[in-house]
Tab-separated table of C-alpha atoms in Angstrom:
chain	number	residue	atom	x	y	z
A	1	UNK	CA	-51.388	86.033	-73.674
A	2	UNK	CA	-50.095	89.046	-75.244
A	3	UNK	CA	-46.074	90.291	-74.977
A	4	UNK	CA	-45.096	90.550	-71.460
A	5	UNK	CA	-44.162	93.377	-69.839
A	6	UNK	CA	-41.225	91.638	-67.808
A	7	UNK	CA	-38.703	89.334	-69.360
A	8	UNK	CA	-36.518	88.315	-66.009
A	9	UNK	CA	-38.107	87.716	-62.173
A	10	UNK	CA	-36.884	86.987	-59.172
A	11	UNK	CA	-38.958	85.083	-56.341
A	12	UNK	CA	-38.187	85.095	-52.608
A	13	UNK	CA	-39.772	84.267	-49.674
A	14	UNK	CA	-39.590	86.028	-46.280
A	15	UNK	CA	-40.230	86.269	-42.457
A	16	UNK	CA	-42.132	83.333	-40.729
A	17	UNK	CA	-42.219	79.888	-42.564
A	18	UNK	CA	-45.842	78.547	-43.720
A	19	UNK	CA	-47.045	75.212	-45.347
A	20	UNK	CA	-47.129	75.660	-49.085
A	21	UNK	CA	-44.697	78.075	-49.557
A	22	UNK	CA	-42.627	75.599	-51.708
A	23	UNK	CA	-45.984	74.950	-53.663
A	24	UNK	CA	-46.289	78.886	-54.488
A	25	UNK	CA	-41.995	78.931	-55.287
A	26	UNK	CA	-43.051	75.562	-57.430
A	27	UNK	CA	-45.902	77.834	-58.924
A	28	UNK	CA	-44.331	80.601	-59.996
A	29	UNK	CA	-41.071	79.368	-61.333
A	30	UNK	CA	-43.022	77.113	-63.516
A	31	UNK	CA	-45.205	79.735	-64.885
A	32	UNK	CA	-42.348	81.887	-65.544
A	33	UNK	CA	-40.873	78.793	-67.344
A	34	UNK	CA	-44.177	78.271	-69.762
A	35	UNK	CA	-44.591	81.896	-70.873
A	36	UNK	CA	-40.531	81.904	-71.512
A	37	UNK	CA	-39.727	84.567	-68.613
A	38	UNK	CA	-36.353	83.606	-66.965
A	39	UNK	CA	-36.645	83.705	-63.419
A	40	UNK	CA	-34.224	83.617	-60.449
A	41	UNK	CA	-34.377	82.360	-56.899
A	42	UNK	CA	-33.352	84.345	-53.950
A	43	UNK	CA	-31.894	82.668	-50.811
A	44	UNK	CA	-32.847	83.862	-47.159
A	45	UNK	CA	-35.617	86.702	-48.337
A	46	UNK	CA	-33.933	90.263	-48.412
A	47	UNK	CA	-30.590	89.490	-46.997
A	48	UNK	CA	-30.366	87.200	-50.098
A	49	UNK	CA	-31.302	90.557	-52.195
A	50	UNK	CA	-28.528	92.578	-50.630
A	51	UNK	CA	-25.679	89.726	-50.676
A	52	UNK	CA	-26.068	88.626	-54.037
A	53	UNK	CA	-27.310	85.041	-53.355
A	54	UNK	CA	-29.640	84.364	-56.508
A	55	UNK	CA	-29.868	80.798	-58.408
A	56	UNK	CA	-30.998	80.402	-61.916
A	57	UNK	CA	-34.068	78.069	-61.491
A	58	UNK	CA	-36.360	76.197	-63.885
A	59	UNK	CA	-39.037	73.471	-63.922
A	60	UNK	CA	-36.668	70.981	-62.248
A	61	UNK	CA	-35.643	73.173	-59.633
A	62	UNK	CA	-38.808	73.088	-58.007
A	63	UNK	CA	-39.675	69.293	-58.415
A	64	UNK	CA	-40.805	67.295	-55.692
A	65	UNK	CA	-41.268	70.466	-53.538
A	66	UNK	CA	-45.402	71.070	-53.592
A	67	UNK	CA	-45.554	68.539	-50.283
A	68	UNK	CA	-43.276	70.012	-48.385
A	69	UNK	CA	-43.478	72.499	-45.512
A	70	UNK	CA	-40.866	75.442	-44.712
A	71	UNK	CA	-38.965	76.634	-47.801
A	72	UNK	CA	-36.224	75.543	-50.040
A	73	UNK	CA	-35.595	79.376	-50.579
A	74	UNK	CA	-34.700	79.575	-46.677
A	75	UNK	CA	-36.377	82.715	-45.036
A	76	UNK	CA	-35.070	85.609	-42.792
A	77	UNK	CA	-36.164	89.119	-41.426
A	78	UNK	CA	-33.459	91.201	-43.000
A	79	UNK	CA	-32.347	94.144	-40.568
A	80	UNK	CA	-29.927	95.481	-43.343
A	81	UNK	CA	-32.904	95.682	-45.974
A	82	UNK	CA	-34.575	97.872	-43.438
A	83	UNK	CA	-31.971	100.572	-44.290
A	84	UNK	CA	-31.342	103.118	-47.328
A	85	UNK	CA	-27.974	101.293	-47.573
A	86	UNK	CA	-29.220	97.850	-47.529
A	87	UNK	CA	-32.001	98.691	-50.522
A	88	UNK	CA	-29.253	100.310	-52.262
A	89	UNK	CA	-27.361	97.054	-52.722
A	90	UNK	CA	-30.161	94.497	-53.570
A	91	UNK	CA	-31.085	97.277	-56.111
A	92	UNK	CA	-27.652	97.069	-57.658
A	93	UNK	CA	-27.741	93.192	-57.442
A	94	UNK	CA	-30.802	93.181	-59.306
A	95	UNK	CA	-29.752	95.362	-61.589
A	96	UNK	CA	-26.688	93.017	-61.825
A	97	UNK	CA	-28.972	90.222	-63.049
A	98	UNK	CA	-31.153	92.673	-64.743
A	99	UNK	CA	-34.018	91.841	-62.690
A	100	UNK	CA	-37.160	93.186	-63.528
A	101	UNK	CA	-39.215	92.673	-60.797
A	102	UNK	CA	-40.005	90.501	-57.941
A	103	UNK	CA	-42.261	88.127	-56.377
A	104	UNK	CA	-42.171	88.570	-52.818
A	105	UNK	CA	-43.873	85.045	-50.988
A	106	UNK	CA	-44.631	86.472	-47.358
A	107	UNK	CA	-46.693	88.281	-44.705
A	108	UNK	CA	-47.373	92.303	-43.776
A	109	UNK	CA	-43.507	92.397	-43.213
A	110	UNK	CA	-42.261	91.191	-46.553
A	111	UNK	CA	-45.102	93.277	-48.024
A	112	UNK	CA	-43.844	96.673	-46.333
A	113	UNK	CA	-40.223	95.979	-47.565
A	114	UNK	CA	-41.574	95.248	-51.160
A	115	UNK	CA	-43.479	98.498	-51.140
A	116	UNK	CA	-40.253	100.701	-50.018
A	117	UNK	CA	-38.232	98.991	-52.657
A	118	UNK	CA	-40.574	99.535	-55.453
A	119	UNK	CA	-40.806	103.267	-54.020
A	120	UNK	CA	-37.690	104.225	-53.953
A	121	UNK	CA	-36.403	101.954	-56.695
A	122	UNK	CA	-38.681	100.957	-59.181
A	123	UNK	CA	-37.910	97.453	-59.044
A	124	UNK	CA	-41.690	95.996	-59.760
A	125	UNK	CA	-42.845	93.919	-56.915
A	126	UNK	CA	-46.099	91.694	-56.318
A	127	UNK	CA	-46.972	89.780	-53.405
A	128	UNK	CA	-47.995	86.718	-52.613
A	129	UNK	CA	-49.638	86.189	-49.064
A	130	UNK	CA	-47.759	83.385	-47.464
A	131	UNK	CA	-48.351	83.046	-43.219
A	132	UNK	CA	-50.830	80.967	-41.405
A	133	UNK	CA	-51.752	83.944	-39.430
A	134	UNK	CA	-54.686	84.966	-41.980
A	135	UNK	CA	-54.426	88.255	-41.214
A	136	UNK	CA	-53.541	89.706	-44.480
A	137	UNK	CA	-56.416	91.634	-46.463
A	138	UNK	CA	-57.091	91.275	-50.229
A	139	UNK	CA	-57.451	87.463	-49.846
A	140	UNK	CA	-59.773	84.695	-48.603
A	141	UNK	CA	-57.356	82.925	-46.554
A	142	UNK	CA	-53.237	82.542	-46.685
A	143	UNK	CA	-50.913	80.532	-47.640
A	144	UNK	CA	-50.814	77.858	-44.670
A	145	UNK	CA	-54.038	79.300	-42.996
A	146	UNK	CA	-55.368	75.987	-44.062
A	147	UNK	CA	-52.851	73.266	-42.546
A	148	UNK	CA	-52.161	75.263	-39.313
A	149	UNK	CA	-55.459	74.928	-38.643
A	150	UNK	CA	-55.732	71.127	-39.405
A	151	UNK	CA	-52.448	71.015	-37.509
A	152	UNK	CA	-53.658	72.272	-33.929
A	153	UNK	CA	-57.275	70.544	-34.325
A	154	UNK	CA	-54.928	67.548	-34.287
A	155	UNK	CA	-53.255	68.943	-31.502
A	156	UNK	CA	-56.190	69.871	-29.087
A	157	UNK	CA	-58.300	66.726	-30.197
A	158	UNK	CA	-55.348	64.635	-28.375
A	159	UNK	CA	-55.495	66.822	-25.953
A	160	UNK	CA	-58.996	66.591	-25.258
A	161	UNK	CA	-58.468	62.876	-24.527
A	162	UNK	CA	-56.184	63.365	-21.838
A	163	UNK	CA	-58.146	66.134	-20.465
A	164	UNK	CA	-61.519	63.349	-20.795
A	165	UNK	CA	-59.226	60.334	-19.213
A	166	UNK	CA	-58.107	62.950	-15.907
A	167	UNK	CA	-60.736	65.333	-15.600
A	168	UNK	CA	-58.874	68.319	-16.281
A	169	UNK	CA	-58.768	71.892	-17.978
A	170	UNK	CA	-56.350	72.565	-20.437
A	171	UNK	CA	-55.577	75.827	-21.717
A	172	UNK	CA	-54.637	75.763	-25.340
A	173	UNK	CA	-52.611	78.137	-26.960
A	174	UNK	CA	-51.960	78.768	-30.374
A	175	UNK	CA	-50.501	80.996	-32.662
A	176	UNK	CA	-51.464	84.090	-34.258
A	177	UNK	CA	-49.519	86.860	-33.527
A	178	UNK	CA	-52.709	89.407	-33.020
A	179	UNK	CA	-54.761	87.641	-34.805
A	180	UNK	CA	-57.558	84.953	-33.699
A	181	UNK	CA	-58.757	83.527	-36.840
A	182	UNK	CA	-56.266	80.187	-35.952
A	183	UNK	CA	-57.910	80.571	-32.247
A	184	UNK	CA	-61.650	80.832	-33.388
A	185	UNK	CA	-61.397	78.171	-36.200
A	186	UNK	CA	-59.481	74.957	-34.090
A	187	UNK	CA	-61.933	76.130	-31.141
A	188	UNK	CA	-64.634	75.703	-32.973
A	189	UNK	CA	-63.992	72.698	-34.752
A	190	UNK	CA	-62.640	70.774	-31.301
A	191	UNK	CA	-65.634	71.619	-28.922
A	192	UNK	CA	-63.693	74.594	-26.671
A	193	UNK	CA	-65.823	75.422	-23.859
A	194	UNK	CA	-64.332	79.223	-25.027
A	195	UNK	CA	-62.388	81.008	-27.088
A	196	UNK	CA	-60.112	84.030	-26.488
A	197	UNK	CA	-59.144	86.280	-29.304
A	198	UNK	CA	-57.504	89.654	-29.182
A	199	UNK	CA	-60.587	90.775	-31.724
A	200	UNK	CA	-62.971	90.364	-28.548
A	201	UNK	CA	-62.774	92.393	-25.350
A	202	UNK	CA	-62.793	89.458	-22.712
A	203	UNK	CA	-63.273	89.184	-19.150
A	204	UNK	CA	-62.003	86.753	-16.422
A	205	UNK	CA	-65.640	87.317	-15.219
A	206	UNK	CA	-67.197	85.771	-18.724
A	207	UNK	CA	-64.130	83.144	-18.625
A	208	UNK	CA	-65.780	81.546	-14.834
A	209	UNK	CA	-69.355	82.205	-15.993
A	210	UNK	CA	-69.079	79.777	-18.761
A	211	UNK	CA	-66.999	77.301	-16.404
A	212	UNK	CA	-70.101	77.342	-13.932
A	213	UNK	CA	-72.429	76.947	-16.684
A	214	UNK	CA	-70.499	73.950	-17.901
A	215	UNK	CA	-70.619	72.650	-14.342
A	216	UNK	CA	-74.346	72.686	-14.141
A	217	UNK	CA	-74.628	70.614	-17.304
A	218	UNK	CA	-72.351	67.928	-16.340
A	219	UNK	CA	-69.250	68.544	-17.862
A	220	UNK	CA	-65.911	67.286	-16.386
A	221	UNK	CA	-63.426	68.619	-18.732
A	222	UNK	CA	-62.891	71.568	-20.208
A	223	UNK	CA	-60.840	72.847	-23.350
A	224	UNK	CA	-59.977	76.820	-23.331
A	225	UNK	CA	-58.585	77.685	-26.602
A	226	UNK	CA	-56.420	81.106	-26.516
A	227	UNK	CA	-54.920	83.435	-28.787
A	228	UNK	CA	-51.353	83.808	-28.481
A	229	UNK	CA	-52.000	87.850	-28.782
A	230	UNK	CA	-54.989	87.549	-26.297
A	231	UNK	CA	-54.768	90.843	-24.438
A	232	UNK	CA	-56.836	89.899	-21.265
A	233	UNK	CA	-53.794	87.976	-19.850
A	234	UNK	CA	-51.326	85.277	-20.748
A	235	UNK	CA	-51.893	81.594	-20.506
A	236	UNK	CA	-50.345	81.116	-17.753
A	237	UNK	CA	-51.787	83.622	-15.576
A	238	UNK	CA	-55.565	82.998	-17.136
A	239	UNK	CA	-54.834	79.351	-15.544
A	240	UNK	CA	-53.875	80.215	-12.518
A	241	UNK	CA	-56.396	83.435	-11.968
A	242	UNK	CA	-59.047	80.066	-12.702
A	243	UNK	CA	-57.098	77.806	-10.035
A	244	UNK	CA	-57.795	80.711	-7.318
A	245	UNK	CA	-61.354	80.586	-8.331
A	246	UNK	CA	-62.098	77.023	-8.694
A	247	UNK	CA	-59.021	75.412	-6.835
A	248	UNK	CA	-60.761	71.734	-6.712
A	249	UNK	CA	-60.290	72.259	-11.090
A	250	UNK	CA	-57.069	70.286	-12.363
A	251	UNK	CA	-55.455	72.594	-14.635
A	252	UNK	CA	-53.077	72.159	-17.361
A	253	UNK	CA	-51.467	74.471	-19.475
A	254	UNK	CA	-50.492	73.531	-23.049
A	255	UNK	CA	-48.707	75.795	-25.658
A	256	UNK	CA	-48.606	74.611	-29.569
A	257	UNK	CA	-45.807	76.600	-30.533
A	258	UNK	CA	-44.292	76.101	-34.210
A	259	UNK	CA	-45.840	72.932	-34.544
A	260	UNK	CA	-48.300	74.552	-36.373
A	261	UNK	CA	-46.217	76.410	-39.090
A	262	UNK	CA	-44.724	73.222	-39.976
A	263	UNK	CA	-45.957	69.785	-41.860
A	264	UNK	CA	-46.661	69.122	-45.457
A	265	UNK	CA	-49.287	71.255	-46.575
A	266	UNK	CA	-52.750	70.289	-47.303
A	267	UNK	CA	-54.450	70.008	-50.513
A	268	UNK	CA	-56.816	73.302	-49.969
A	269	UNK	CA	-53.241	74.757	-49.317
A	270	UNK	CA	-51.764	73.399	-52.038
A	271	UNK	CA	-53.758	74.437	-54.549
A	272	UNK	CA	-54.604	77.943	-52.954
A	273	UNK	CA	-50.365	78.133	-53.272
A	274	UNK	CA	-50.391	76.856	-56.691
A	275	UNK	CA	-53.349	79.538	-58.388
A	276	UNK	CA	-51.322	82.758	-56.157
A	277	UNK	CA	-48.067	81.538	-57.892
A	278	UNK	CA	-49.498	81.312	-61.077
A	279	UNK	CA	-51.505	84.498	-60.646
A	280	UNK	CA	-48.037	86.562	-59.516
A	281	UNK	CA	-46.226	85.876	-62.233
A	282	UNK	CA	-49.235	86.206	-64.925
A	283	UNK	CA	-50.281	89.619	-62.816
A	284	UNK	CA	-46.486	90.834	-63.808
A	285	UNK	CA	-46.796	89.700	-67.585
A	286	UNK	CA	-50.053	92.585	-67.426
A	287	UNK	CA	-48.660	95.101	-65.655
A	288	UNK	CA	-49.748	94.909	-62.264
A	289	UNK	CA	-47.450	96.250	-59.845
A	290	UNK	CA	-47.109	97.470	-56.236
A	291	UNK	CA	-50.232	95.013	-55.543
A	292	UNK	CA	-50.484	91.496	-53.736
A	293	UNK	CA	-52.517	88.275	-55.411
A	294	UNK	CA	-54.688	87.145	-53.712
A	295	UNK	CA	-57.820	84.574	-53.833
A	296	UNK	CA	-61.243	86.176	-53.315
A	297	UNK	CA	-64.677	84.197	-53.871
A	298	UNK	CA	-62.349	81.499	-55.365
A	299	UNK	CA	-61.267	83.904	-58.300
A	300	UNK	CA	-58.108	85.808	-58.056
A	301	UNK	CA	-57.824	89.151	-57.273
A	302	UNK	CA	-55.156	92.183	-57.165
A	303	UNK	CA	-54.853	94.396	-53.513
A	304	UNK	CA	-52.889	97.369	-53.390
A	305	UNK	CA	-50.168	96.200	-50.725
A	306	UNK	CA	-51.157	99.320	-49.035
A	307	UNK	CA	-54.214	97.971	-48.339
A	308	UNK	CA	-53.012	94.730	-47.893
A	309	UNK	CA	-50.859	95.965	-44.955
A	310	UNK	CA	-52.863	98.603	-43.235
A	311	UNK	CA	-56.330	96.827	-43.548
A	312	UNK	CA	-57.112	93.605	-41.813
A	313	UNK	CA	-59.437	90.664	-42.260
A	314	UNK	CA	-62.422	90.757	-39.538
A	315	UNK	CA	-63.366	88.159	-37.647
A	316	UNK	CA	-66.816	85.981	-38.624
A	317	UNK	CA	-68.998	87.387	-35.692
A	318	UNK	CA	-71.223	84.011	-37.056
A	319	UNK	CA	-68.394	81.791	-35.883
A	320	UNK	CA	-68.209	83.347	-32.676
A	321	UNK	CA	-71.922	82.986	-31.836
A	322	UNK	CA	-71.886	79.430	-33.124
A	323	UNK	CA	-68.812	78.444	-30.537
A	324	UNK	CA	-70.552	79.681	-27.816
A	325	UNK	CA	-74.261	77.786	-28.936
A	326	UNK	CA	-72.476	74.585	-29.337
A	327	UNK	CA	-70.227	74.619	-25.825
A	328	UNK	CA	-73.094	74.406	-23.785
């Protein structure tokens, strides 16, 4: 590779936790290392930025991290950095270190802070889409997408035994934020007699039609996977609007919670973590800037974080047919 057009990084990671975050830190501090660019860590995301918490790191910084969830790094949503005053000091930090720009591990929110800073500083920035959410555009899937998924499958398939052994309905939620794609993908794969995602307009009315269908073909139990932005109603009351109309139904109410952005990451996440860390720091060495890596027909690719922020990944109208074929 040619001369590189930044000599000194910094890497951080910010707002909600996911599974192969430390694989993407692991990533690009060991890039950095091979094509001789010093790099520095930055505890607790922004705040980290603004109160001068950076650590020299290097290949053996980041060993024995690629299996483990969360991040070494810490994380935070910085209420400082969201202020004029609070960019003005992690710009003088950086410019302490002489920091050249910044890999920023994180969802929409880090991306919007990394965008202001480069704005109004200059500082270079490039992102690097780590949330389990999937809801980031510019990339295939996110960092974590992966294991929360395999995460509440687990979940619901247990579940689904109790719900067998007693008879019951269990509403399932997971997380998301406003996004389904966790929702669609676990319902799928676990047999939900439906799914409800804030992508879809749904109706209590569609909700009982597919419980009476399910009662005319035999079934006894019943798994309702739900969004945890569904906008139709919350769990709770979508179990008990259900109770009122089928009050001889056993209804339980389960809620996944951050189960799901926890746990070693997989291997798919692993080594989608691994190619984005790589492909931030080699993105710098060219010149991108401004933009967030991301994985796109398995090759990797370079979104505006404009675009990466303001658009949004649709929903596989296939998947949603499918679910409802296969919960007859």
């Amino acid at each position: 590779m040619n001369e590189s057009a930044v000599k000194k990084i910094a890497v951080l990671t910010s707002g909600g936790d996911s599974p192969g975050m430390n694989a993407a830190l692991r990533a690009v501090v060991r890039t950095a290392n091979y094509y001789n660019i010093e790099c520095y860590g930055v505890r607790e995301g922004y705040n980290g930025l603004i109160h001068d918490d950076f650590l020299k790191m290097g290949p053996r910084s980041v060993k024995n991290i690629i299996n483990q969830g969360g991040t070494i790094l810490k994380s935070a949503r910085s209420k400082e950095f969201m202020t004029k005053e609070g960019r003005q000091k992690a710009y003088d930090n950086c410019v302490k270190y002489g920091i050249e720009a910044l890999v920023c591990i994180g969802g929409d929110g880090t991306f919007t802070g990394a965008k202001i800073f480069n704005e109004e500083f200059g500082i270079r920035v490039i992102g690097v889409p780590g949330t389990i959410d999937n809801d980031i555009f510019g990339t295939d899937n996110t960092i974590g997408f992966d294991t929360a998924l395999n995460t509440a499958m687990d979940a619901i398939d247990k579940i689904r035994d109790t719900a067998t052994s007693h008879n019951r309905v269990f509403f399932v939620e997971v997380m998301g934020r406003d996004a389904g794609f966790i929702a669609l993908n676990s319902g799928l794969a676990t047999g939900a007699l439906d799914i409800l995602i804030p992508e879809r307009k749904d109706s209590m009315e569609e909700l009982f039609t597919n419980f009476r269908n399910a009662e005319k073909t035999g079934k006894s139990s019943s798994i309702v996977v739900v969004a945890e932005g569904e906008k139709l109603a919350n769990i709770y009351e979508l179990a008990e609007q259900t109770k009122k109309e089928f009050p001889d139904y056993d209804i339980r109410v389960a809620i996944l919670g951050h189960i799901q952005r926890g746990g070693s990451p997989s291997c798919a996440d692993r080594v989608l973590a691994s190619r984005l860390g790589f492909g931030a720091v080699t993105g710098l060495m060219v010149g991108e800037n401004n933009v967030m890596a991301g994985m796109r027909s398995n090759e990797i690719v370079y979104t505006p974080i404009e675009d990466a922020i303001k658009k949004h990944n649709e929903i596989n109208k296939d998947l949603l047919l499918i679910s409802e074929i296969l919960a007859i």
